[in-house]
Short mmCIF file of C-alpha atoms in Angstrom, two decimals:
data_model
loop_
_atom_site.label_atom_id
_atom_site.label_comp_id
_atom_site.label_asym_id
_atom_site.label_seq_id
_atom_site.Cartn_x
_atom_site.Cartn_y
_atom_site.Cartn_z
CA UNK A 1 0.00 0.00 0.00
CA UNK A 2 1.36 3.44 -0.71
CA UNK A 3 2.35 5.70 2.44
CA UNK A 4 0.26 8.48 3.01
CA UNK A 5 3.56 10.20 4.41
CA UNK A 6 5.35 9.94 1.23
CA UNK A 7 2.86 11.60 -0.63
CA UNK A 8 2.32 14.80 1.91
CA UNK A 9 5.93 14.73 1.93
CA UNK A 10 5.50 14.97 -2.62
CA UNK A 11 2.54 17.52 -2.18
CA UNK A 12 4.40 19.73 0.54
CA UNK A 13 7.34 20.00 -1.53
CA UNK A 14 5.44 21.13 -5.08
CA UNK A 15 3.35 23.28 -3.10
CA UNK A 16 6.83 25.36 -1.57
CA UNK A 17 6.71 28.69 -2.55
CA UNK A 18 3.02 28.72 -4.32
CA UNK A 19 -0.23 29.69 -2.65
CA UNK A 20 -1.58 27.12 -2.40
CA UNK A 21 -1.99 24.77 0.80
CA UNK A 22 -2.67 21.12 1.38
CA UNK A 23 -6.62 20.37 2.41
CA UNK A 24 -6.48 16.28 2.66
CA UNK A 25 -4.80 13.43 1.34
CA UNK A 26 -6.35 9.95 0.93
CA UNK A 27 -5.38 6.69 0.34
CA UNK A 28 -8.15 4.06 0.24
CA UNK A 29 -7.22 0.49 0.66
CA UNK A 30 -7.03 0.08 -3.20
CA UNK A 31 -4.86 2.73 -3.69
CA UNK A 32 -6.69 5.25 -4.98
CA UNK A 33 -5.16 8.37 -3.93
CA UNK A 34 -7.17 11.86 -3.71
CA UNK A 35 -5.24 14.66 -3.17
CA UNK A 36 -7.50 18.29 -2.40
CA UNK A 37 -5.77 21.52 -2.40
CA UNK A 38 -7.30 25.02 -1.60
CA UNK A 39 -6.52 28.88 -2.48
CA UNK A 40 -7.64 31.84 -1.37
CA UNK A 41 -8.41 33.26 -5.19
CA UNK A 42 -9.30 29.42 -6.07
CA UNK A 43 -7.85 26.60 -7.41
CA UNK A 44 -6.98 26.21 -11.50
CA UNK A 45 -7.29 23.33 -13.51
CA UNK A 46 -3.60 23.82 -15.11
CA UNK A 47 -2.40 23.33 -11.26
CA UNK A 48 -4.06 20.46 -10.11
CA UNK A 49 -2.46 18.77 -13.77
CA UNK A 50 1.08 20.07 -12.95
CA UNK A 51 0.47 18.96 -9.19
CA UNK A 52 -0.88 15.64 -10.98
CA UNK A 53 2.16 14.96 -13.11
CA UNK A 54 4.81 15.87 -9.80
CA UNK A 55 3.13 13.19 -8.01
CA UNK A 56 3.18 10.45 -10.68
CA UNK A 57 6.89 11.88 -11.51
CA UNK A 58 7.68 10.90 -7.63
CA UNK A 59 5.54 7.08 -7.50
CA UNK A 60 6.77 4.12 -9.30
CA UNK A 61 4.29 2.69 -10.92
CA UNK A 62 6.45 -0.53 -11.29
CA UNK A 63 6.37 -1.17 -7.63
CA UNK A 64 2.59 -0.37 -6.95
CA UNK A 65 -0.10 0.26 -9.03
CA UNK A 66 -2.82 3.46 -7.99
CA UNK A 67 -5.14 5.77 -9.44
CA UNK A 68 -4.49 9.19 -8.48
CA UNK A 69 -7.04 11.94 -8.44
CA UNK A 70 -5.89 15.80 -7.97
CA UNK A 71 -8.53 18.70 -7.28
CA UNK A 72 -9.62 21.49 -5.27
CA UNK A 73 -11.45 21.29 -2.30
CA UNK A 74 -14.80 20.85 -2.90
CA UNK A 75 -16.63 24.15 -3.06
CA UNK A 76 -19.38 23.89 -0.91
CA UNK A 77 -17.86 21.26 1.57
CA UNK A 78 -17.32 21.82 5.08
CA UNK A 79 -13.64 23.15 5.98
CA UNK A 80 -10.99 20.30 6.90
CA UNK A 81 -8.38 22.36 7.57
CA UNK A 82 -7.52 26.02 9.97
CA UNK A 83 -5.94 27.68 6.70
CA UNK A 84 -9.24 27.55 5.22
CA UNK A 85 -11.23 29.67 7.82
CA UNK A 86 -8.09 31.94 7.00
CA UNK A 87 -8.59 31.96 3.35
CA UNK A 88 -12.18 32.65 3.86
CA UNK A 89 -12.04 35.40 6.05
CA UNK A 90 -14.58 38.19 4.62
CA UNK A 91 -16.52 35.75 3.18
CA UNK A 92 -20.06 33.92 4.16
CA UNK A 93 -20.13 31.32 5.40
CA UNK A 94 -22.19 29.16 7.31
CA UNK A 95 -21.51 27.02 10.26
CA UNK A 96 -23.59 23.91 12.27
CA UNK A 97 -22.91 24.00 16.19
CA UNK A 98 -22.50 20.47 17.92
CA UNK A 99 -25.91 21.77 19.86
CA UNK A 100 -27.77 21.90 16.17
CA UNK A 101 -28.05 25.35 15.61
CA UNK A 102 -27.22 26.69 11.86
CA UNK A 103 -25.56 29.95 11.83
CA UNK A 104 -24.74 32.01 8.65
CA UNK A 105 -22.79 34.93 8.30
CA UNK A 106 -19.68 36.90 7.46
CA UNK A 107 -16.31 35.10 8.43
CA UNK A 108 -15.07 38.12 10.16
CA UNK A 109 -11.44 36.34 12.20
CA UNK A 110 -9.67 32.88 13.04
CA UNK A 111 -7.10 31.94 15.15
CA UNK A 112 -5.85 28.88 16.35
CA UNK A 113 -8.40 28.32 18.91
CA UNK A 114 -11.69 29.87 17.83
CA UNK A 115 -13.19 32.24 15.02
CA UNK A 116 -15.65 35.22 15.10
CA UNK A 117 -18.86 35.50 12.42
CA UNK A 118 -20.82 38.45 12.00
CA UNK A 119 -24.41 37.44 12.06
CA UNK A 120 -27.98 39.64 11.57
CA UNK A 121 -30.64 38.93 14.21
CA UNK A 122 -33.91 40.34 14.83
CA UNK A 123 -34.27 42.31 17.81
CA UNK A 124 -37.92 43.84 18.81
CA UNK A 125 -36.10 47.21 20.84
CA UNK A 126 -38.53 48.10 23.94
CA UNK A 127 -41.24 50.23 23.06
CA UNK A 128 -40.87 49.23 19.22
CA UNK A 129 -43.97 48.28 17.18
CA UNK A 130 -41.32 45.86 14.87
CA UNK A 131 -38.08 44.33 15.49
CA UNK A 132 -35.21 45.32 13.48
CA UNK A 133 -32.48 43.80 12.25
CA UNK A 134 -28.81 44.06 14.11
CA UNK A 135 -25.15 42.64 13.11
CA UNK A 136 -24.02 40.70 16.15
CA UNK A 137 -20.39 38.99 16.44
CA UNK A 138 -20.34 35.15 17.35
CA UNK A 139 -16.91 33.88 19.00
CA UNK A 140 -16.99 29.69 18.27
CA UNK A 141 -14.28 27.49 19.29
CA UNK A 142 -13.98 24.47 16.83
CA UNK A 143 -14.52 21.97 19.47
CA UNK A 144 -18.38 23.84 19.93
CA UNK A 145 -18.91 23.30 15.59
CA UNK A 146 -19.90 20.09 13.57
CA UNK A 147 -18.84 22.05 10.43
CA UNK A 148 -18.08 25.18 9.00
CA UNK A 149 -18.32 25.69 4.65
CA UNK A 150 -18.51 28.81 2.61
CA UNK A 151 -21.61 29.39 1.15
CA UNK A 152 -21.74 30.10 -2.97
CA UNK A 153 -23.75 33.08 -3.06
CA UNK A 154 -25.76 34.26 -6.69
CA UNK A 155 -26.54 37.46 -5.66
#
C-alpha cells in the first residue's frame, strides 16, 4: 500500500513557494489516492495537472499500481483544515454548532483556537412596534462546531 507520508511529503514540496496549501490526502485500501488543495483566489485546472504529473513523476508505478485523483477542495464542503477559515475570512459562510443550531454569516477572524462571524438577528427594541435587524459577532471554538463551509452566493 502506498504511504500516506510519502505523498504529503511529494505535495508539501510542489506546493513550496506557491499559494496554495494542502486540504487532505487519501489513500483508500485500493490505492486510490485523492489529493484536495485550496486557495484563497481558487484553485486552477492547469495546477491540479502540474500537481498531478509531480506526483506520478515521484511514484513508481512498477512497484505499486494506484489511481491518483488531484482537485480542489470541494466548493461547498465543510472546511478540513484552519488555513481555510483563514482563506475565507470576509466571506459567508455558514456554520452547524454540535448543539444543532445553523448559523450564517460573514467570516469576520480565526485563530488557532476559535473564530468570530458576523451574524444579523432580529431584535424587537422596547417600546418598538417591529423588530429590526442588528449585526451581532459570534466567537466559536472548533470543538463547539460540527462544520463550517462557505456558502456560494448568486446574488
Amino acid at each position: 500500500m502506498i504511504n500516506k507520508d510519502k505523498v504529503t511529503e511529494i505535495v508539501e514540496e510542489w506546493l513550496s513557494g506557491k499559494s496554495y496549501f494542502l486540504v487532505d490526502v487519501s489513500i483508500s485500501s485500493d490505492d486510490k489516492i485523492i489529493v484536495e488543495i485550496d486557495d484563497a483566489e481558487g484553485v486552477w485546472i492547469e495546477d491540479c495537472v502540474e500537481l498531478s504529473r509531480f506526483i506520478e513523476s515521484r511514484l513508481n508505478r512498477d512497484v505499486e499500481d494506484y489511481e491518483l485523483e488531484v482537485g480542489s477542495a470541494g466548493i461547498g464542503q465543510p472546511f478540513k483544515v484552519l488555513k481555510q477559515y483563514y482563506a475565507h475570512v470576509g466571506c459567508e459562510v455558514e456554520t452547524m454548532t454540535k448543539e444543532g443550531v445553523k448559523l450564517t454569516g460573514i467570516l469576520k477572524d480565526a485563530n488557532e483556537s476559535d473564530f468570530t462571524m458576523t451574524v444579523e438577528k432580529k431584535v424587537k427594541p422596547e417600546g418598538a412596534k417591529r423588530p429590526k435587524m442588528i449585526e451581532e459577532d459570534i466567537c466559536l471554538k472548533y470543538d463547539e462546531i460540527k462544520y463550517t463551509k462557505y456558502l456560494i452566493s448568486f446574488k
